[in-house]
Amino acid sequence: MSAPATTVASTGAAARAALGRWQFWIALLVLGAIVAVAMQLTSDRESRPYGLQNTDLNGYAALAQVLQHEGVTLHQARTAAEAQRLMQEHPEAGVVVLSDGFTPPEAFSAALRQRAAQDQTAVVWIAENTYLLEEMLALEGIWSALPIPSAATGIAETLSPGLHCQLEFARSAGSLQAQGETLSAPEGCFPIWEGEAGGEYALVPTDHGIAFAAPEAFTNRHITAEGNAAVGLGLFRAAAAGTVVSESTAPQDGDFASAQNSSSQLIWYTPGAAELLDVQQWSSPWDFLPRWFWPLAGWLLLGTVVGAVAYGRRYGPVVTEPLPVEVPASEAAEGRARMYSHSGAVTAAAAVLRNAALLKLARLLRLGRHPAAQIVAESAARHTGRPEVEVTALLQQQRPANHRELVSYAQALQTLDREVRVQLGLCRADEPSDASTTMKENDEQR
């Protein structure tokens, strides 16, 4: 008898086994993540929406190339400090502030609004959400309005310049088509509706510069739709030329695109997440996580702990018993019979009885290791004197449908086995039948 051994693997062993099965896919996943991060870090291709070098459908690469071809020099700034430095180097340059979810520091916005109000800098404020424009412009009498209507197919409604449009480049363009929002103002261009006192416009001239709430119009996807290209080129060329448009000067000086400057410079400033931090504060990746990250991380951690505990206790405590365990054949057969009886598996039990009977008869009649069932039936019929059809039906065709028929079938197989043994001289005809004796003989033959 060997030394005691555990019959149930521990949690650590199960975890190691699972890791061994999945180690290839885990390694492949980690390698793919490393390659993706490396490609992202080493790639010099811009992927930010509305980026001047972004060649995707949501980028401004096409517009930037045309502006540069027209003689406009573009200076990109990703922080307020960089934008201020460029404004000092190019005091005559126009400024574009494009917000895709982040706003500039309030001090920078206030200084830029003041320069625009004093006609020192031409400023264009662009945002996909009008509440961002409200925050950056800080003007009374101008507030968020309804979005630009779209059809069921997702195509935005085509907007005309409107009755109160005083910008020459917008009137010359004739139309604008893009998804976006509008601002409620006394005057502007491309309204979704307007009346005598004003309306809701996608393009609004203010004392602090021009506000535009449909940046999708100038993307690579939509730049060729309707008059989008004419609006974008006219707007940014005029800003680069240093022309200032305000509510007080727009009606008298409507030709916003015709102003020329010997050096057309345009500072393109896109605020980012870093603007949320103070200049003296260290930037940490945790500062840019959304609010829902920590609650979700807590729930995931709790679920992991509960799952680990449940997995570790699934098999119960570890038990030991001496090995090898000797189980008598009769006990194993009785246990299997009880299992079939509890589950109602009459067909499976009949198949087991039939196969056992064929195996025993083949050994008794010395028909080889794996004879066909028909050969066993013919040989058994010859030895017992029974009709071959009857023995064939018993060993191949009979299918019990319930427990009563199963018992009768087992007794019929036992009777056939006993008759064969009597004819072979292995037992007497008057000897009582004993299932345990049969099982013992079967074990000795094995």
Coordinates of C-alpha atoms in Angstrom, one line a residue:
M1 CA 0.0 0.0 0.0
S2 CA 1.4 3.4 -1.0
A3 CA 1.7 6.5 1.1
P4 CA -1.3 8.7 1.6
A5 CA -1.9 11.2 -1.2
T6 CA -4.3 14.1 -1.6
T7 CA -7.3 13.5 -3.9
V8 CA -8.2 17.1 -4.5
A9 CA -5.7 19.6 -5.9
S10 CA -5.1 22.7 -3.9
T11 CA -6.1 26.2 -5.2
G12 CA -2.5 27.0 -6.0
A13 CA -2.1 23.9 -8.0
A14 CA -5.3 24.6 -9.9
A15 CA -4.2 28.1 -10.6
R16 CA -0.8 26.9 -11.9
A17 CA -2.6 24.4 -14.1
A18 CA -4.9 27.1 -15.5
L19 CA -2.0 29.3 -16.1
G20 CA -0.2 26.6 -17.9
R21 CA -3.2 26.0 -20.2
W22 CA -3.6 29.7 -21.0
Q23 CA 0.1 30.9 -20.9
F24 CA 0.3 31.1 -24.7
W25 CA -2.7 33.3 -25.1
I26 CA -1.7 35.5 -22.1
A27 CA 1.8 36.0 -23.6
L28 CA 0.2 36.8 -27.0
L29 CA -2.1 39.3 -25.4
V30 CA 0.7 41.0 -23.5
L31 CA 2.9 41.1 -26.6
G32 CA 0.1 42.7 -28.6
A33 CA -0.5 45.3 -26.0
I34 CA 3.3 46.2 -25.9
V35 CA 3.4 46.4 -29.6
A36 CA 0.3 48.7 -29.7
V37 CA 1.7 51.0 -27.1
A38 CA 5.1 51.1 -28.8
M39 CA 3.5 52.0 -32.1
Q40 CA 1.4 54.7 -30.5
L41 CA 4.4 56.2 -28.7
T42 CA 6.7 56.1 -31.7
S43 CA 4.2 57.3 -34.3
D44 CA 4.4 60.9 -35.3
R45 CA 1.0 60.8 -37.0
E46 CA -1.6 63.0 -35.3
S47 CA -4.8 61.4 -34.4
R48 CA -6.5 64.0 -32.3
P49 CA -9.9 65.2 -33.7
Y50 CA -9.7 68.4 -35.7
G51 CA -5.9 68.2 -35.7
L52 CA -4.1 70.1 -38.5
Q53 CA -2.0 67.0 -39.4
N54 CA -4.8 64.5 -38.9
T55 CA -5.5 62.8 -42.2
D56 CA -8.4 60.8 -40.9
L57 CA -12.0 61.7 -41.6
N58 CA -12.2 63.8 -38.4
G59 CA -9.0 65.8 -39.1
Y60 CA -8.3 69.2 -40.6
A61 CA -5.3 68.1 -42.8
A62 CA -7.0 69.1 -46.0
L63 CA -7.9 72.5 -44.7
A64 CA -4.4 73.1 -43.4
Q65 CA -2.8 72.2 -46.7
V66 CA -5.0 74.6 -48.6
L67 CA -4.3 77.4 -46.1
Q68 CA -0.6 76.9 -46.4
H69 CA -0.8 76.9 -50.2
E70 CA -2.6 80.2 -49.9
G71 CA 0.3 81.6 -48.0
V72 CA -0.9 81.3 -44.4
T73 CA 1.7 80.1 -41.9
L74 CA 0.2 77.9 -39.2
H75 CA 1.8 77.8 -35.7
Q76 CA 0.4 75.0 -33.5
A77 CA 0.2 75.5 -29.7
R78 CA -0.8 72.8 -27.3
T79 CA -0.6 74.8 -24.1
A80 CA -1.5 78.4 -23.1
A81 CA 2.1 79.2 -22.3
E82 CA 3.1 78.1 -25.8
A83 CA 0.3 80.1 -27.4
Q84 CA 1.4 83.2 -25.4
R85 CA 5.0 82.8 -26.5
L86 CA 3.9 82.6 -30.2
M87 CA 1.7 85.7 -29.8
Q88 CA 4.7 87.6 -28.5
E89 CA 6.8 86.3 -31.4
H90 CA 4.1 87.1 -34.0
P91 CA 2.1 90.1 -32.6
E92 CA 0.1 90.5 -35.9
A93 CA -1.0 86.9 -36.1
G94 CA -4.5 85.8 -35.7
V95 CA -5.5 83.2 -33.0
V96 CA -7.7 80.2 -33.3
V97 CA -8.8 78.5 -30.1
L98 CA -10.4 75.1 -30.9
S99 CA -11.8 73.3 -27.9
D100 CA -12.6 69.6 -28.3
G101 CA -13.6 69.1 -24.7
F102 CA -11.1 71.2 -22.7
T103 CA -11.0 75.0 -22.2
P104 CA -8.0 77.3 -21.8
P105 CA -7.0 78.6 -18.4
E106 CA -9.3 81.5 -17.4
A107 CA -6.4 84.0 -17.2
F108 CA -5.4 83.2 -20.8
S109 CA -9.0 83.5 -22.1
A110 CA -9.5 86.8 -20.3
A111 CA -6.3 88.2 -21.8
L112 CA -7.3 87.0 -25.2
R113 CA -10.8 88.5 -25.0
Q114 CA -9.3 91.8 -24.0
R115 CA -7.0 91.8 -27.0
A116 CA -9.8 91.0 -29.3
A117 CA -12.1 93.7 -27.8
Q118 CA -9.3 96.2 -28.3
D119 CA -8.8 95.2 -31.9
Q120 CA -5.3 94.0 -31.2
T121 CA -5.8 90.4 -32.3
A122 CA -8.3 88.6 -34.6
V123 CA -9.6 85.7 -32.6
V124 CA -11.8 82.7 -33.7
W125 CA -13.4 80.6 -31.0
I126 CA -14.4 77.1 -32.1
A127 CA -16.0 74.3 -30.0
E128 CA -18.2 71.4 -30.7
N129 CA -20.3 72.2 -27.6
T130 CA -21.8 75.7 -27.1
Y131 CA -21.4 75.6 -23.4
L132 CA -17.7 75.6 -23.9
L133 CA -18.1 78.7 -26.1
E134 CA -20.1 80.4 -23.4
E135 CA -17.4 79.7 -20.9
M136 CA -14.6 81.0 -23.1
L137 CA -16.4 84.1 -24.5
A138 CA -18.1 85.2 -21.2
L139 CA -20.6 87.4 -23.0
E140 CA -24.1 88.5 -21.9
G141 CA -26.9 88.1 -24.5
I142 CA -25.3 85.0 -26.2
W143 CA -26.2 81.6 -24.9
S144 CA -26.5 78.0 -26.1
A145 CA -29.4 77.1 -28.4
L146 CA -30.7 74.1 -30.3
P147 CA -28.4 71.8 -32.3
I148 CA -28.4 71.8 -36.1
P149 CA -31.2 69.6 -37.3
S150 CA -30.3 66.3 -39.1
A151 CA -32.3 64.0 -41.2
A152 CA -33.0 60.4 -40.3
T153 CA -30.0 59.3 -42.3
G154 CA -27.7 61.5 -40.1
I155 CA -27.1 64.2 -42.8
A156 CA -27.3 67.6 -41.4
E157 CA -29.6 70.3 -42.7
T158 CA -28.1 72.8 -45.2
L159 CA -28.0 76.3 -43.7
S160 CA -28.1 79.5 -45.7
P161 CA -26.3 82.7 -44.5
G162 CA -29.5 84.3 -43.2
L163 CA -30.8 87.8 -43.1
H164 CA -28.6 89.2 -40.4
C165 CA -25.3 87.9 -41.7
Q166 CA -22.8 90.7 -42.1
L167 CA -19.7 88.6 -43.0
E168 CA -18.8 88.8 -46.7
F169 CA -17.1 85.4 -46.8
A170 CA -20.2 83.7 -45.3
R171 CA -22.5 85.4 -47.8
S172 CA -20.2 84.5 -50.7
A173 CA -20.1 80.8 -49.5
G174 CA -23.8 80.6 -49.8
S175 CA -24.4 77.6 -47.5
L176 CA -23.1 75.4 -44.7
Q177 CA -23.8 71.7 -44.0
A178 CA -22.5 70.0 -40.9
Q179 CA -23.6 68.6 -37.6
G180 CA -23.1 71.0 -34.7
E181 CA -24.9 73.4 -32.4
T182 CA -26.0 77.0 -32.5
L183 CA -25.8 80.1 -30.4
S184 CA -28.7 82.4 -29.7
A185 CA -27.6 85.9 -30.6
P186 CA -28.9 89.2 -32.1
E187 CA -27.0 88.6 -35.3
G188 CA -25.0 85.9 -37.0
C189 CA -24.7 83.6 -40.0
F190 CA -26.2 80.2 -40.9
P191 CA -29.2 80.2 -38.6
I192 CA -31.6 77.3 -38.0
W193 CA -34.2 80.0 -37.5
E194 CA -34.1 83.8 -37.2
G195 CA -36.5 86.7 -36.7
E196 CA -36.2 90.4 -36.6
A197 CA -34.6 90.5 -33.2
G198 CA -32.1 87.7 -34.0
G199 CA -32.0 83.9 -34.1
E200 CA -29.9 80.8 -33.5
Y201 CA -26.7 80.8 -35.5
A202 CA -23.8 78.4 -36.1
L203 CA -21.4 81.4 -36.7
V204 CA -21.7 84.4 -34.5
P205 CA -19.4 87.6 -34.5
T206 CA -18.9 89.1 -31.0
D207 CA -16.9 91.7 -29.3
H208 CA -14.4 89.0 -28.3
G209 CA -14.0 87.5 -31.7
I210 CA -16.0 85.1 -33.9
A211 CA -17.6 82.0 -32.4
F212 CA -18.3 78.9 -34.5
A213 CA -20.2 75.9 -33.1
A214 CA -20.0 73.4 -36.0
P215 CA -16.3 72.3 -36.3
E216 CA -17.4 69.2 -38.2
A217 CA -17.9 71.4 -41.3
F218 CA -14.1 71.8 -41.8
T219 CA -13.1 68.1 -41.3
N220 CA -11.7 66.0 -44.2
R221 CA -15.1 64.3 -44.4
H222 CA -17.3 67.4 -44.8
I223 CA -14.9 70.1 -46.1
T224 CA -16.2 69.5 -49.7
A225 CA -19.9 69.6 -48.8
E226 CA -21.9 72.7 -49.8
G227 CA -20.0 75.9 -49.1
N228 CA -18.0 74.5 -46.1
A229 CA -14.6 75.0 -47.9
A230 CA -15.4 78.6 -48.8
V231 CA -16.5 79.4 -45.2
G232 CA -13.4 77.8 -43.7
L233 CA -10.9 79.4 -46.1
G234 CA -12.5 82.8 -45.7
L235 CA -12.7 82.6 -41.9
F236 CA -9.1 81.5 -41.3
R237 CA -7.5 83.7 -44.0
A238 CA -9.1 86.7 -42.6
A239 CA -8.0 85.8 -39.1
A240 CA -4.5 85.2 -40.3
A241 CA -4.5 88.6 -42.0
G242 CA -5.3 90.2 -38.6
T243 CA -8.8 91.5 -39.3
V244 CA -10.9 91.9 -36.2
V245 CA -14.7 91.6 -36.4
S246 CA -16.9 92.6 -33.5
E247 CA -20.5 93.4 -33.1
S248 CA -19.8 97.1 -33.3
T249 CA -17.7 97.0 -36.4
A250 CA -19.2 94.0 -38.3
P251 CA -22.0 95.9 -40.2
Q252 CA -19.6 98.6 -41.4
D253 CA -16.7 96.4 -42.1
G254 CA -18.3 93.3 -43.4
D255 CA -15.6 92.2 -45.9
F256 CA -13.9 90.1 -43.3
A257 CA -12.0 88.0 -45.9
S258 CA -10.7 90.7 -48.1
A259 CA -8.2 92.2 -45.5
Q260 CA -4.6 91.5 -46.5
N261 CA -1.5 91.5 -44.5
S262 CA 2.1 91.2 -45.6
S263 CA 2.7 88.3 -43.2
S264 CA -0.3 86.0 -42.8
Q265 CA 0.3 84.2 -39.5
L266 CA -2.2 82.0 -37.7
I267 CA -1.7 80.6 -34.2
W268 CA -3.7 77.4 -33.8
Y269 CA -4.2 76.7 -30.1
T270 CA -6.0 73.4 -29.0
P271 CA -6.4 73.2 -25.2
G272 CA -5.7 69.8 -23.6
A273 CA -6.0 68.0 -20.3
A274 CA -2.8 69.5 -19.1
E275 CA -4.5 72.9 -18.9
L276 CA -6.5 71.6 -15.9
L277 CA -3.4 71.6 -13.8
D278 CA -1.7 74.5 -12.2
V279 CA 1.7 75.5 -13.8
Q280 CA 3.5 74.7 -10.5
Q281 CA 1.8 71.3 -10.1
W282 CA 3.3 68.0 -11.1
S283 CA 1.3 66.1 -13.7
S284 CA 0.3 62.6 -12.8
P285 CA -1.6 60.1 -14.9
W286 CA -4.1 59.6 -12.1
D287 CA -5.2 63.2 -12.4
F288 CA -6.6 62.5 -15.9
L289 CA -8.8 59.5 -14.9
P290 CA -12.6 60.0 -15.1
R291 CA -14.6 60.0 -11.9
W292 CA -16.1 56.6 -12.5
F293 CA -12.7 54.9 -12.7
W294 CA -12.1 54.4 -8.9
P295 CA -15.6 53.1 -8.1
L296 CA -15.3 50.6 -11.0
A297 CA -11.8 49.6 -9.9
G298 CA -13.1 49.0 -6.4
W299 CA -16.0 46.8 -7.6
L300 CA -13.6 44.8 -9.9
L301 CA -11.2 44.3 -7.0
L302 CA -14.1 43.1 -4.7
G303 CA -15.4 40.8 -7.5
T304 CA -11.9 39.3 -7.9
V305 CA -11.5 38.6 -4.2
V306 CA -15.0 37.0 -4.0
G307 CA -14.3 34.9 -7.1
A308 CA -10.9 33.7 -5.7
V309 CA -12.5 32.7 -2.4
A310 CA -15.4 30.9 -4.1
Y311 CA -13.0 29.1 -6.5
G312 CA -10.7 28.1 -3.6
R313 CA -13.7 26.7 -1.6
R314 CA -15.4 25.0 -4.5
Y315 CA -14.0 21.5 -3.8
G316 CA -14.3 21.7 0.0
P317 CA -11.5 20.9 2.4
V318 CA -8.6 18.7 1.2
V319 CA -8.9 15.1 2.4
T320 CA -6.5 12.2 2.4
E321 CA -7.0 8.5 2.1
P322 CA -4.7 5.5 1.5
L323 CA -4.0 4.5 -2.1
P324 CA -4.5 2.3 -3.9
V325 CA -8.1 1.7 -3.0
E326 CA -9.4 -1.8 -3.5
V327 CA -13.0 -1.9 -4.6
P328 CA -14.6 -5.3 -5.3
A329 CA -16.1 -5.7 -8.8
S330 CA -19.5 -6.6 -7.3
E331 CA -19.6 -3.4 -5.3
A332 CA -18.7 -1.3 -8.3
A333 CA -21.3 -3.0 -10.4
E334 CA -24.0 -2.5 -7.8
G335 CA -23.0 1.1 -7.4
R336 CA -23.3 1.7 -11.2
A337 CA -26.7 -0.1 -11.2
R338 CA -28.0 2.2 -8.4
M339 CA -26.8 5.2 -10.4
Y340 CA -28.6 4.1 -13.5
S341 CA -31.7 3.3 -11.4
H342 CA -31.8 6.8 -9.8
S343 CA -31.3 8.6 -13.1
G344 CA -33.9 6.5 -14.9
A345 CA -31.4 5.5 -17.6
V346 CA -33.1 2.3 -18.7
T347 CA -31.7 2.3 -22.2
A348 CA -28.1 2.9 -20.9
A349 CA -28.5 0.1 -18.3
A350 CA -29.8 -2.3 -20.9
A351 CA -26.9 -1.5 -23.2
V352 CA -24.4 -2.3 -20.3
L353 CA -26.2 -5.6 -19.5
R354 CA -26.2 -6.5 -23.2
N355 CA -22.5 -5.7 -23.7
A356 CA -21.5 -7.6 -20.6
A357 CA -23.6 -10.7 -21.7
L358 CA -21.9 -10.6 -25.2
L359 CA -18.5 -10.4 -23.6
K360 CA -19.1 -13.3 -21.2
L361 CA -20.6 -15.5 -23.9
A362 CA -17.7 -14.8 -26.3
R363 CA -15.2 -15.9 -23.6
L364 CA -17.2 -19.0 -22.6
L365 CA -17.6 -20.0 -26.3
R366 CA -13.9 -19.1 -27.1
L367 CA -14.9 -16.8 -30.0
G368 CA -11.9 -14.4 -29.8
R369 CA -11.5 -11.0 -28.2
H370 CA -14.0 -8.9 -30.3
P371 CA -16.4 -11.2 -32.2
A372 CA -19.5 -9.7 -33.9
A373 CA -22.8 -9.9 -32.0
Q374 CA -24.3 -12.1 -34.7
I375 CA -21.5 -14.7 -34.4
V376 CA -22.0 -14.8 -30.6
A377 CA -25.8 -15.3 -31.1
E378 CA -25.3 -18.1 -33.6
S379 CA -22.8 -19.9 -31.4
A380 CA -25.0 -19.6 -28.3
A381 CA -28.1 -20.9 -30.3
R382 CA -26.2 -24.0 -31.4
H383 CA -25.0 -24.8 -27.9
T384 CA -28.3 -24.3 -26.2
G385 CA -30.6 -25.6 -28.9
R386 CA -32.6 -22.4 -28.9
P387 CA -33.9 -20.9 -32.2
E388 CA -31.2 -18.6 -33.7
V389 CA -33.9 -15.8 -34.2
E390 CA -34.8 -15.8 -30.5
V391 CA -31.2 -15.6 -29.3
T392 CA -30.4 -12.9 -31.9
A393 CA -33.4 -10.8 -30.8
L394 CA -32.3 -11.2 -27.2
L395 CA -28.7 -10.1 -27.7
Q396 CA -29.3 -7.4 -30.4
Q397 CA -32.8 -6.2 -30.9
Q398 CA -34.7 -6.2 -27.6
R399 CA -35.0 -2.7 -26.0
P400 CA -36.6 -2.4 -22.5
A401 CA -38.8 0.6 -22.0
N402 CA -39.1 0.7 -18.2
H403 CA -37.7 -0.8 -15.1
R404 CA -40.0 -3.8 -15.1
E405 CA -39.0 -4.8 -18.6
L406 CA -35.3 -4.1 -17.7
V407 CA -35.5 -6.7 -14.8
S408 CA -37.1 -9.2 -17.2
Y409 CA -34.4 -8.6 -19.7
A410 CA -31.6 -9.0 -17.2
Q411 CA -33.2 -12.3 -16.1
A412 CA -33.4 -13.5 -19.7
L413 CA -29.7 -12.8 -20.2
Q414 CA -28.9 -14.6 -17.0
T415 CA -30.9 -17.6 -18.1
L416 CA -29.1 -17.7 -21.5
D417 CA -25.7 -17.5 -19.8
R418 CA -26.6 -20.3 -17.4
E419 CA -27.8 -22.6 -20.2
V420 CA -24.5 -22.1 -22.1
R421 CA -22.6 -22.9 -18.9
V422 CA -24.6 -26.1 -18.4
Q423 CA -23.9 -27.2 -22.0
L424 CA -20.2 -26.5 -21.5
G425 CA -20.2 -28.5 -18.3
L426 CA -19.2 -25.5 -16.1
C427 CA -22.2 -25.9 -13.8
R428 CA -25.0 -28.4 -13.0
A429 CA -28.6 -27.9 -14.2
D430 CA -30.0 -28.2 -10.7
E431 CA -27.4 -25.8 -9.2
P432 CA -29.2 -22.6 -7.9
S433 CA -28.4 -19.4 -9.8
D434 CA -26.3 -16.8 -7.8
A435 CA -25.4 -13.5 -9.3
S436 CA -22.5 -13.1 -6.9
T437 CA -21.0 -16.4 -8.0
T438 CA -21.3 -15.3 -11.6
M439 CA -19.5 -12.1 -10.8
K440 CA -16.8 -13.9 -8.9
E441 CA -16.2 -16.2 -11.9
N442 CA -16.0 -13.2 -14.2
D443 CA -13.4 -11.6 -11.9
E444 CA -11.3 -14.8 -11.9
Q445 CA -11.5 -15.0 -15.7
R446 CA -10.2 -11.4 -15.9

